[in-house]
Amino acid sequence: MPSIQRHRSGIPRAGLNAGRLRTAGRHSARHARPAPGGAAYGTTTLLRLHARTGWRPLLGWPLGLAGLVVATGRSIVALYPGESDRLAYAASVSVSPGAVAFNGKWTDLETVGGITTNEVGFLGLLLFPVAGVLLAIGRTRREEDSGRIEILTARPVGRLAPLAAGALAVAASIGLFGVLSACGLAAVGLPPGGAIRYAALLASYALAWAGIGLLCAEVSRDARTASGLGLALVLAVFVAKAVIDGAGWRLAWATPMGWLPEAAPFGSARWWPYAALLALAAATTALAVLTAARRDLSGGLLAPRSGPAHGSARLGTPFGYAWRLTRGAALGWLAGLVVWGAAIGSLTADMTEIVRTNPQLLEVLGVERPEDLITSLTGTLAALGAAALAVQGVGRLAGEEDSGRLGLVLAAAGSRRRLWIAWGLVLVADIVAVLVVQALAFGATAWWATGAAGDLTASLGAALVLAVGALFVLALALAIRAVLPQAAGVVWAVIGWSAIVGFLAETLDLPGWARDCSPFHLVGQVPVDDPRWPAVGGLAVATLVLAVASVAGIERRDLRRG
């Protein structure tokens, strides 16, 4: 009998026993043959495999996040060189409930280190959880979905080795971020002790969310469900933190995001937030281990519900097919952003009361109405969410193509042009619906809180202008997928840069051309400023051109599979 060929990494190639290997991977833990070295046997080998095959995200996330933190610290050192400048900053920010709601209750704002923590605040509160969750799911559940774990565990590999290797790879990636951030912040002029403590705080925060990501990966049956669950938890915790901080409640202990400012890394350092974050990481990782030890391969605690015995006739149409596969993400983003908008809108009166009584603060913020600034920030976050929804929707279509299912659908009925256009139009409707409903939720609750009907009008106007930018991102994602499917990840870089421009442009002192690389900045900071109508028109034309190019491109190339 011919022997199984082996790759240099030691993974068996397809051969006469391939069917036996795949069958072995499906056995539950109690029937699987125990590995010779215990449940974690083979962890080192799998860790080396992660380093070889998953080095891009494992290096990309720490390099990007460390670069953002260090660049912010460098800008703060240059922008606030004197004590009087820092005192003025502390006086203006500390009395702004809106800034506290978005960034957190950071202290020591009369120091460059304290200002750095506050300016990193908003994006840091969201980016580090997203990084931890996605890295953890990518190294565990996504590997399992691909089938690689099934083949690996058919060899003498411990049942918990894939989880252990994934967790160690993520921990090493986050540790690299901590080292780079500490060295970089000290190099740009921040106090070395504070730089080390702040980098350790952010790394502990990311580790805590990585543990949550590992747990989500184990309880879910696929990476898409796990990612949705993890990101929903991030948004829910952030909304809770924003409400607590915006209302001025003394409940910093209530959420992990509220623990960060309590550490005061550049002032009177407190160590309990570090311990709490590491304890959360350990507890969630332990729960993930217990779940992994008891579930079947490709299984999970969240079992999918049974579908109807007969499919709806609408599923046989391109629009029905597109809506069926994108509605989960659309409804999830809609629910999350509506809750976010309603929560912030209900606090608008409290957020703006102090600012209104301080004309100098209005001059510093560069606005005539403080409500406009809150509307702009809330709308920008909603627009980023709508753009992320668009890219997720295109990614769902890409997954159907890469799996071969799209080829089967097209073989049955319909043309790829009809399906492509229908998919794009469904995503257009999703984007507009998310932005408009979120604007209505924010505007209506702000109107109820302040008694000013103009808040609703301003919110809807901002949503419609920002929708142009989100639709441009959708058209760009479709065009890249149609023409250069291997470069589809570039669109996420556009969203990331737009987030940096939206919330850190002034801090980083970005030049005008760099800010205009964000489609949401290009159309204007509405309603603080008037819309840039030439830019809105130009972006709309570019969106149409990209949409047409995507249809032409998908018709000219072969499907990747199927």
Coordinates of N, CA and C in Angstrom, one line a residue, residues 253-466:
W253 N -16.3 50.7 38.1 CA -16.0 49.2 38.2 C -17.0 48.4 37.4
A254 N -18.1 49.0 36.9 CA -19.1 48.2 36.3 C -18.7 47.5 34.9
T255 N -17.8 48.1 34.2 CA -17.4 47.5 32.9 C -15.8 47.5 32.8
P256 N -15.3 46.5 32.0 CA -13.8 46.5 31.8 C -13.3 47.8 31.2
M257 N -14.1 48.5 30.4 CA -13.7 49.7 29.8 C -13.5 50.8 30.9
G258 N -14.3 50.7 31.9 CA -14.2 51.7 33.0 C -13.0 51.5 33.9
W259 N -12.4 50.3 33.8 CA -11.3 50.0 34.7 C -10.0 50.7 34.2
L260 N -9.9 51.0 32.9 CA -8.7 51.6 32.4 C -8.3 52.9 33.0
P261 N -9.2 53.9 33.0 CA -8.8 55.2 33.6 C -8.5 55.1 35.0
E262 N -9.1 54.1 35.7 CA -8.8 54.0 37.2 C -7.3 53.6 37.4
A263 N -6.6 53.1 36.4 CA -5.2 52.7 36.6 C -4.3 53.9 36.8
A264 N -4.7 55.1 36.1 CA -3.9 56.3 36.2 C -2.4 56.0 36.0
P265 N -2.0 55.5 34.8 CA -0.6 55.1 34.6 C 0.4 56.2 34.7
F266 N 0.0 57.4 34.4 CA 1.0 58.5 34.5 C 0.8 59.4 35.7
G267 N 0.1 58.9 36.7 CA -0.1 59.6 37.9 C 0.1 58.7 39.1
S268 N -0.9 58.7 40.0 CA -0.9 57.9 41.2 C -1.3 56.5 40.8
A269 N -0.4 55.7 40.3 CA -0.7 54.4 39.7 C -1.5 53.5 40.7
R270 N -2.6 52.9 40.2 CA -3.3 51.9 40.9 C -3.2 50.5 40.2
W271 N -3.0 49.5 41.0 CA -2.7 48.2 40.4 C -3.9 47.3 40.3
W272 N -5.0 47.6 40.9 CA -6.2 46.7 40.8 C -6.7 46.6 39.4
P273 N -6.7 47.7 38.5 CA -7.2 47.4 37.2 C -6.4 46.4 36.4
Y274 N -5.1 46.4 36.6 CA -4.3 45.4 35.9 C -4.7 44.0 36.4
A275 N -4.8 43.8 37.7 CA -5.2 42.5 38.3 C -6.5 42.1 37.8
A276 N -7.5 43.1 37.7 CA -8.8 42.7 37.3 C -8.9 42.3 35.8
L277 N -8.1 43.0 35.0 CA -8.1 42.6 33.5 C -7.4 41.3 33.3
L278 N -6.3 41.0 34.0 CA -5.7 39.7 33.9 C -6.5 38.6 34.5
A279 N -7.3 38.9 35.5 CA -8.2 37.9 36.1 C -9.3 37.6 35.1
L280 N -9.8 38.6 34.5 CA -10.8 38.4 33.4 C -10.3 37.5 32.3
A281 N -9.1 37.8 31.8 CA -8.4 37.0 30.8 C -8.3 35.6 31.2
A282 N -7.8 35.4 32.5 CA -7.6 34.0 32.9 C -9.0 33.3 33.1
A283 N -10.0 33.9 33.6 CA -11.3 33.3 33.8 C -11.9 32.9 32.5
T284 N -11.9 33.8 31.5 CA -12.6 33.5 30.2 C -11.8 32.4 29.5
T285 N -10.4 32.4 29.6 CA -9.6 31.4 28.9 C -9.9 30.1 29.6
A286 N -10.0 30.0 30.9 CA -10.3 28.8 31.6 C -11.7 28.2 31.2
L287 N -12.7 29.1 31.0 CA -14.0 28.7 30.5 C -13.9 28.1 29.1
A288 N -13.1 28.8 28.3 CA -12.9 28.3 26.9 C -12.2 26.9 26.9
V289 N -11.3 26.7 27.8 CA -10.6 25.3 27.9 C -11.7 24.3 28.3
L290 N -12.5 24.6 29.3 CA -13.5 23.6 29.8 C -14.5 23.3 28.7
T291 N -14.9 24.3 27.9 CA -15.8 24.1 26.8 C -15.1 23.3 25.7
A292 N -13.9 23.6 25.3 CA -13.2 22.8 24.3 C -13.0 21.4 24.7
A293 N -12.8 21.1 26.0 CA -12.6 19.7 26.4 C -13.9 18.9 26.3
R294 N -15.0 19.5 26.2 CA -16.3 18.8 26.3 C -17.1 18.8 25.0
R295 N -16.7 19.6 24.0 CA -17.5 19.7 22.8 C -16.8 18.9 21.7
D296 N -17.6 18.5 20.7 CA -17.2 17.8 19.5 C -16.4 18.8 18.6
L297 N -15.6 18.3 17.8 CA -14.9 19.1 16.7 C -16.0 19.7 15.8
S298 N -15.9 21.0 15.5 CA -16.9 21.7 14.7 C -18.2 21.9 15.4
G299 N -18.2 21.6 16.7 CA -19.4 21.8 17.5 C -19.4 23.1 18.3
G300 N -20.4 23.3 19.1 CA -20.4 24.5 19.9 C -21.7 24.5 20.8
L301 N -21.7 25.3 21.8 CA -22.9 25.4 22.7 C -24.0 26.1 22.0
L302 N -23.8 27.0 21.1 CA -24.8 27.7 20.4 C -25.2 26.9 19.1
A303 N -26.1 26.0 19.3 CA -26.4 25.1 18.1 C -27.3 25.9 17.2
P304 N -27.2 25.8 15.9 CA -28.0 26.5 14.9 C -29.4 25.9 15.0
R305 N -30.4 26.8 14.9 CA -31.8 26.3 14.9 C -32.1 25.7 13.6
S306 N -33.1 24.8 13.6 CA -33.5 24.1 12.5 C -34.3 25.0 11.5
G307 N -34.0 24.9 10.3 CA -34.7 25.7 9.3 C -36.0 25.1 8.9
P308 N -36.8 25.8 8.1 CA -38.1 25.3 7.7 C -38.0 24.1 6.8
A309 N -39.0 23.2 6.7 CA -38.9 22.0 5.9 C -38.8 22.4 4.4
H310 N -39.4 23.5 4.0 CA -39.4 23.9 2.6 C -38.9 25.4 2.6
G311 N -38.0 25.7 1.6 CA -37.5 27.0 1.5 C -38.6 27.9 0.8
S312 N -38.5 29.2 1.2 CA -39.4 30.2 0.6 C -39.1 30.4 -0.9
A313 N -40.1 30.7 -1.6 CA -39.9 31.0 -3.0 C -39.0 32.2 -3.3
R314 N -38.9 33.1 -2.3 CA -38.1 34.2 -2.4 C -36.6 33.9 -2.5
L315 N -36.2 32.7 -1.9 CA -34.8 32.3 -1.9 C -34.4 32.0 -3.3
G316 N -35.3 31.7 -4.2 CA -34.9 31.4 -5.5 C -34.6 32.6 -6.4
T317 N -34.8 33.8 -5.8 CA -34.5 35.0 -6.5 C -33.1 35.6 -6.1
P318 N -32.5 36.4 -6.9 CA -31.2 37.0 -6.4 C -31.4 37.9 -5.2
F319 N -32.4 38.6 -5.1 CA -32.6 39.5 -4.0 C -32.9 38.7 -2.7
G320 N -33.7 37.6 -2.8 CA -34.0 36.8 -1.7 C -32.7 36.1 -1.2
Y321 N -31.9 35.6 -2.1 CA -30.6 35.0 -1.8 C -29.7 35.9 -1.0
A322 N -29.6 37.1 -1.6 CA -28.7 38.1 -0.9 C -29.2 38.5 0.4
W323 N -30.5 38.8 0.6 CA -31.0 39.2 1.9 C -30.9 38.1 2.9
R324 N -31.1 36.8 2.5 CA -31.1 35.7 3.4 C -29.7 35.6 4.0
L325 N -28.6 35.9 3.3 CA -27.3 35.7 3.7 C -26.7 37.0 4.4
T326 N -27.3 38.1 4.2 CA -26.8 39.4 4.8 C -27.7 39.9 5.9
R327 N -28.8 39.3 6.1 CA -29.8 40.0 7.1 C -29.3 39.9 8.5
G328 N -28.5 38.8 8.9 CA -28.0 38.7 10.2 C -27.1 39.8 10.6
A329 N -26.1 40.1 9.7 CA -25.2 41.2 10.0 C -26.0 42.5 10.0
A330 N -26.9 42.7 9.0 CA -27.6 44.0 8.9 C -28.5 44.3 10.2
L331 N -29.2 43.2 10.6 CA -30.0 43.4 11.8 C -29.2 43.6 13.1
G332 N -28.0 42.9 13.1 CA -27.1 43.1 14.3 C -26.6 44.5 14.3
W333 N -26.1 45.0 13.2 CA -25.5 46.4 13.2 C -26.7 47.4 13.5
L334 N -27.9 47.2 12.9 CA -29.0 48.1 13.1 C -29.3 48.2 14.6
A335 N -29.5 47.0 15.2 CA -29.8 47.0 16.7 C -28.7 47.7 17.5
G336 N -27.5 47.4 17.2 CA -26.4 48.0 18.0 C -26.3 49.5 17.9
L337 N -26.4 50.0 16.6 CA -26.3 51.4 16.4 C -27.5 52.2 16.9
V338 N -28.7 51.5 16.8 CA -29.9 52.2 17.3 C -29.8 52.4 18.8
V339 N -29.3 51.3 19.5 CA -29.2 51.4 21.0 C -28.1 52.5 21.3
W340 N -27.0 52.5 20.5 CA -26.0 53.5 20.7 C -26.5 54.9 20.5
G341 N -27.2 55.1 19.4 CA -27.8 56.4 19.1 C -28.8 56.9 20.2
A342 N -29.7 56.0 20.6 CA -30.7 56.4 21.6 C -30.0 56.7 22.9
A343 N -29.0 55.9 23.3 CA -28.3 56.1 24.6 C -27.6 57.5 24.6
I344 N -26.9 57.8 23.6 CA -26.2 59.1 23.5 C -27.2 60.2 23.4
G345 N -28.2 60.0 22.6 CA -29.2 61.1 22.4 C -29.9 61.4 23.7
S346 N -30.2 60.5 24.5 CA -30.9 60.7 25.8 C -30.0 61.5 26.8
L347 N -28.7 61.5 26.6 CA -27.8 62.2 27.4 C -27.3 63.5 26.9
T348 N -27.9 63.9 25.7 CA -27.4 65.1 25.1 C -27.6 66.4 26.0
A349 N -28.7 66.5 26.7 CA -29.0 67.6 27.5 C -27.9 67.7 28.6
D350 N -27.6 66.6 29.3 CA -26.6 66.6 30.3 C -25.2 66.9 29.8
M351 N -24.9 66.4 28.6 CA -23.6 66.6 28.0 C -23.4 68.0 27.6
T352 N -24.4 68.7 27.2 CA -24.2 70.1 26.6 C -24.5 71.2 27.7
E353 N -25.1 70.8 28.8 CA -25.4 71.9 29.8 C -24.2 72.7 30.2
I354 N -23.2 71.9 30.6 CA -22.0 72.6 31.1 C -21.3 73.4 30.0
V355 N -21.2 72.8 28.8 CA -20.5 73.4 27.7 C -21.2 74.7 27.3
R356 N -22.6 74.8 27.4 CA -23.3 76.0 27.0 C -22.9 77.2 28.0
T357 N -22.7 76.9 29.2 CA -22.4 77.9 30.2 C -20.9 78.4 30.1
N358 N -20.2 77.8 29.2 CA -18.7 78.2 29.1 C -18.4 78.6 27.6
P359 N -18.6 79.9 27.3 CA -18.4 80.3 25.9 C -17.0 80.1 25.4
Q360 N -16.0 80.1 26.3 CA -14.6 79.9 25.9 C -14.4 78.5 25.5
L361 N -15.1 77.5 26.1 CA -15.0 76.1 25.7 C -15.6 75.9 24.3
L362 N -16.7 76.6 24.1 CA -17.3 76.5 22.7 C -16.3 77.0 21.7
E363 N -15.6 78.1 22.0 CA -14.6 78.6 21.1 C -13.4 77.6 20.8
V364 N -13.0 77.0 21.9 CA -12.0 76.0 21.8 C -12.4 74.8 21.0
L365 N -13.6 74.3 21.2 CA -14.2 73.2 20.4 C -14.5 73.6 18.9
G366 N -14.6 74.9 18.7 CA -14.8 75.3 17.3 C -16.3 75.1 16.8
V367 N -17.2 75.1 17.7 CA -18.6 74.9 17.4 C -19.5 76.0 18.0
E368 N -20.7 76.2 17.3 CA -21.6 77.2 17.8 C -22.6 76.5 18.8
R369 N -23.0 75.2 18.4 CA -23.9 74.5 19.2 C -23.2 73.2 19.7
P370 N -23.1 72.9 20.9 CA -22.5 71.6 21.4 C -23.2 70.4 20.9
E371 N -24.5 70.5 20.7 CA -25.3 69.4 20.2 C -24.8 68.9 18.8
D372 N -24.3 69.9 18.0 CA -23.8 69.6 16.7 C -22.5 68.7 16.7
L373 N -21.7 69.0 17.7 CA -20.5 68.2 17.9 C -20.8 66.7 18.3
I374 N -21.8 66.6 19.2 CA -22.2 65.2 19.6 C -22.9 64.5 18.4
T375 N -23.7 65.2 17.7 CA -24.3 64.7 16.5 C -23.3 64.2 15.5
S376 N -22.2 65.0 15.3 CA -21.2 64.7 14.3 C -20.4 63.4 14.7
L377 N -20.1 63.3 16.0 CA -19.3 62.2 16.5 C -20.2 60.9 16.4
T378 N -21.4 61.0 16.8 CA -22.3 59.9 16.8 C -22.5 59.4 15.4
G379 N -22.8 60.4 14.4 CA -23.0 60.0 13.0 C -21.8 59.4 12.4
T380 N -20.6 59.9 12.8 CA -19.3 59.3 12.2 C -19.2 57.9 12.6
L381 N -19.4 57.6 13.9 CA -19.3 56.2 14.3 C -20.4 55.3 13.6
A382 N -21.6 55.8 13.4 CA -22.6 55.1 12.7 C -22.2 54.9 11.2
A383 N -21.6 55.9 10.6 CA -21.2 55.7 9.2 C -20.1 54.7 9.1
L384 N -19.1 54.7 10.1 CA -18.1 53.6 10.1 C -18.7 52.2 10.2
G385 N -19.7 52.1 11.1 CA -20.4 50.9 11.2 C -21.2 50.4 10.0
A386 N -21.8 51.4 9.3 CA -22.5 51.1 8.0 C -21.5 50.6 7.0
A387 N -20.3 51.3 6.9 CA -19.3 50.9 6.0 C -18.7 49.5 6.3
A388 N -18.6 49.2 7.6 CA -18.1 47.8 8.0 C -19.2 46.8 7.6
L389 N -20.5 47.2 7.7 CA -21.5 46.3 7.3 C -21.5 46.0 5.8
A390 N -21.2 47.0 5.0 CA -21.0 46.9 3.6 C -19.9 45.9 3.2
V391 N -18.7 46.1 3.9 CA -17.6 45.2 3.6 C -17.9 43.8 4.1
Q392 N -18.6 43.6 5.2 CA -19.0 42.3 5.6 C -19.9 41.7 4.6
G393 N -20.8 42.4 4.1 CA -21.7 41.9 3.1 C -21.0 41.4 1.8
V394 N -20.1 42.2 1.4 CA -19.3 41.8 0.2 C -18.4 40.5 0.6
G395 N -17.9 40.5 1.8 CA -17.2 39.3 2.2 C -18.0 38.1 2.3
R396 N -19.3 38.2 2.6 CA -20.2 37.1 2.6 C -20.4 36.6 1.2
L397 N -20.5 37.5 0.2 CA -20.6 37.1 -1.2 C -19.3 36.4 -1.6
A398 N -18.2 36.9 -1.1 CA -16.9 36.3 -1.5 C -16.8 34.9 -0.9
G399 N -17.3 34.7 0.4 CA -17.3 33.4 1.0 C -18.1 32.4 0.2
E400 N -19.3 32.8 -0.3 CA -20.1 32.0 -1.2 C -19.3 31.6 -2.4
E401 N -18.6 32.5 -3.0 CA -17.8 32.2 -4.2 C -16.7 31.2 -3.9
D402 N -15.9 31.5 -2.8 CA -14.8 30.7 -2.5 C -15.2 29.3 -2.1
S403 N -16.3 29.1 -1.5 CA -16.8 27.8 -1.1 C -17.4 27.0 -2.3
G404 N -17.6 27.6 -3.4 CA -18.2 26.9 -4.5 C -19.7 27.0 -4.6
R405 N -20.4 27.5 -3.5 CA -21.8 27.5 -3.5 C -22.4 28.5 -4.5
L406 N -21.7 29.6 -4.8 CA -22.1 30.6 -5.7 C -22.2 30.0 -7.1
G407 N -21.2 29.2 -7.5 CA -21.3 28.5 -8.8 C -22.5 27.6 -8.9
L408 N -22.9 26.9 -7.8 CA -24.0 26.1 -7.9 C -25.3 26.9 -8.1
V409 N -25.4 28.0 -7.4 CA -26.5 28.9 -7.5 C -26.7 29.4 -9.0
L410 N -25.5 29.8 -9.5 CA -25.6 30.4 -10.9 C -25.8 29.3 -11.9
A411 N -25.5 28.0 -11.6 CA -25.7 27.0 -12.5 C -27.2 26.6 -12.6
A412 N -27.9 26.9 -11.5 CA -29.3 26.6 -11.5 C -30.2 27.6 -12.3
A413 N -30.0 28.8 -12.0 CA -30.8 29.9 -12.7 C -30.1 31.2 -12.5
G414 N -30.4 32.1 -13.4 CA -30.0 33.5 -13.3 C -28.6 33.7 -13.8
S415 N -28.2 34.9 -14.0 CA -26.9 35.3 -14.4 C -26.1 35.9 -13.3
R416 N -24.8 35.9 -13.5 CA -24.0 36.5 -12.4 C -24.2 38.0 -12.4
R417 N -24.5 38.7 -13.5 CA -24.8 40.1 -13.5 C -26.0 40.4 -12.6
R418 N -27.1 39.7 -12.8 CA -28.3 39.9 -12.0 C -28.0 39.7 -10.5
L419 N -27.3 38.6 -10.2 CA -27.0 38.3 -8.8 C -26.1 39.4 -8.2
W420 N -25.1 39.8 -8.9 CA -24.1 40.9 -8.4 C -24.9 42.2 -8.2
I421 N -25.7 42.6 -9.1 CA -26.4 43.8 -8.9 C -27.4 43.7 -7.8
A422 N -28.1 42.6 -7.7 CA -29.1 42.4 -6.6 C -28.4 42.5 -5.2
W423 N -27.2 41.8 -5.1 CA -26.4 41.8 -3.9 C -26.0 43.2 -3.5
G424 N -25.6 44.0 -4.5 CA -25.2 45.4 -4.2 C -26.4 46.2 -3.8
L425 N -27.5 46.0 -4.4 CA -28.7 46.8 -4.1 C -29.2 46.5 -2.7
V426 N -29.1 45.2 -2.3 CA -29.5 44.9 -1.0 C -28.6 45.5 0.1
L427 N -27.3 45.6 -0.2 CA -26.4 46.2 0.7 C -26.6 47.7 0.7
V428 N -26.9 48.3 -0.4 CA -27.3 49.8 -0.4 C -28.5 50.0 0.5
A429 N -29.5 49.2 0.4 CA -30.7 49.4 1.3 C -30.3 49.2 2.7
D430 N -29.4 48.2 3.0 CA -29.0 48.0 4.4 C -28.3 49.2 4.9
I431 N -27.4 49.8 4.2 CA -26.6 51.0 4.6 C -27.5 52.1 4.9
V432 N -28.4 52.4 4.0 CA -29.3 53.6 4.1 C -30.2 53.4 5.3
A433 N -30.7 52.1 5.5 CA -31.7 51.9 6.6 C -30.9 52.0 7.9
V434 N -29.7 51.5 8.0 CA -29.0 51.6 9.3 C -28.7 53.0 9.6
L435 N -28.3 53.8 8.7 CA -27.9 55.2 9.0 C -29.2 56.0 9.3
V436 N -30.2 55.8 8.6 CA -31.4 56.6 8.8 C -32.1 56.3 10.1
V437 N -32.2 55.0 10.4 CA -32.9 54.6 11.6 C -32.1 55.0 12.8
Q438 N -30.7 54.9 12.7 CA -29.9 55.3 13.8 C -30.0 56.8 14.0
A439 N -30.1 57.6 12.9 CA -30.2 59.0 13.0 C -31.6 59.4 13.7
L440 N -32.6 58.6 13.3 CA -33.9 58.9 13.9 C -33.9 58.6 15.4
A441 N -33.2 57.5 15.8 CA -33.2 57.1 17.2 C -32.4 58.2 18.0
F442 N -31.3 58.6 17.5 CA -30.5 59.7 18.1 C -31.2 61.0 18.2
G443 N -31.8 61.4 17.0 CA -32.4 62.7 16.9 C -33.7 62.8 17.8
A444 N -34.5 61.7 17.8 CA -35.7 61.7 18.6 C -35.4 61.7 20.1
T445 N -34.4 61.0 20.5 CA -34.1 61.0 21.9 C -33.5 62.3 22.3
A446 N -32.6 62.9 21.4 CA -32.0 64.2 21.7 C -33.1 65.3 21.8
W447 N -34.1 65.2 20.9 CA -35.2 66.1 20.9 C -36.0 66.0 22.2
W448 N -36.2 64.8 22.6 CA -36.9 64.5 23.9 C -36.1 65.1 25.1
A449 N -34.8 65.0 25.0 CA -33.9 65.4 26.1 C -33.8 66.9 26.2
T450 N -33.6 67.5 25.0 CA -33.3 69.0 25.0 C -34.6 69.8 24.6
G451 N -35.6 69.2 24.0 CA -36.7 70.0 23.6 C -36.5 70.8 22.3
A452 N -35.4 70.5 21.6 CA -35.0 71.2 20.3 C -35.3 70.2 19.2
A453 N -36.3 70.6 18.3 CA -36.6 69.7 17.2 C -35.5 69.7 16.1
G454 N -34.6 70.8 16.2 CA -33.5 70.9 15.2 C -32.6 69.7 15.4
D455 N -32.5 69.1 16.5 CA -31.6 68.0 16.7 C -31.9 66.8 15.8
L456 N -33.2 66.6 15.6 CA -33.7 65.5 14.7 C -33.3 65.8 13.3
T457 N -33.6 67.0 12.8 CA -33.3 67.5 11.5 C -31.8 67.4 11.2
A458 N -31.0 67.9 12.1 CA -29.5 67.9 11.9 C -29.0 66.4 11.9
S459 N -29.6 65.5 12.7 CA -29.1 64.2 12.7 C -29.4 63.5 11.3
L460 N -30.6 63.7 10.8 CA -31.0 63.1 9.6 C -30.2 63.6 8.4
G461 N -30.0 65.0 8.4 CA -29.1 65.6 7.4 C -27.7 65.0 7.4
A462 N -27.1 64.9 8.6 CA -25.8 64.3 8.6 C -25.8 62.9 8.2
A463 N -26.8 62.1 8.5 CA -26.8 60.7 8.1 C -26.9 60.6 6.5
L464 N -27.7 61.4 5.9 CA -27.8 61.3 4.4 C -26.5 61.7 3.8
V465 N -25.8 62.7 4.3 CA -24.5 63.1 3.7 C -23.5 62.0 3.9
L466 N -23.4 61.5 5.1 CA -22.4 60.4 5.4 C -22.7 59.1 4.7

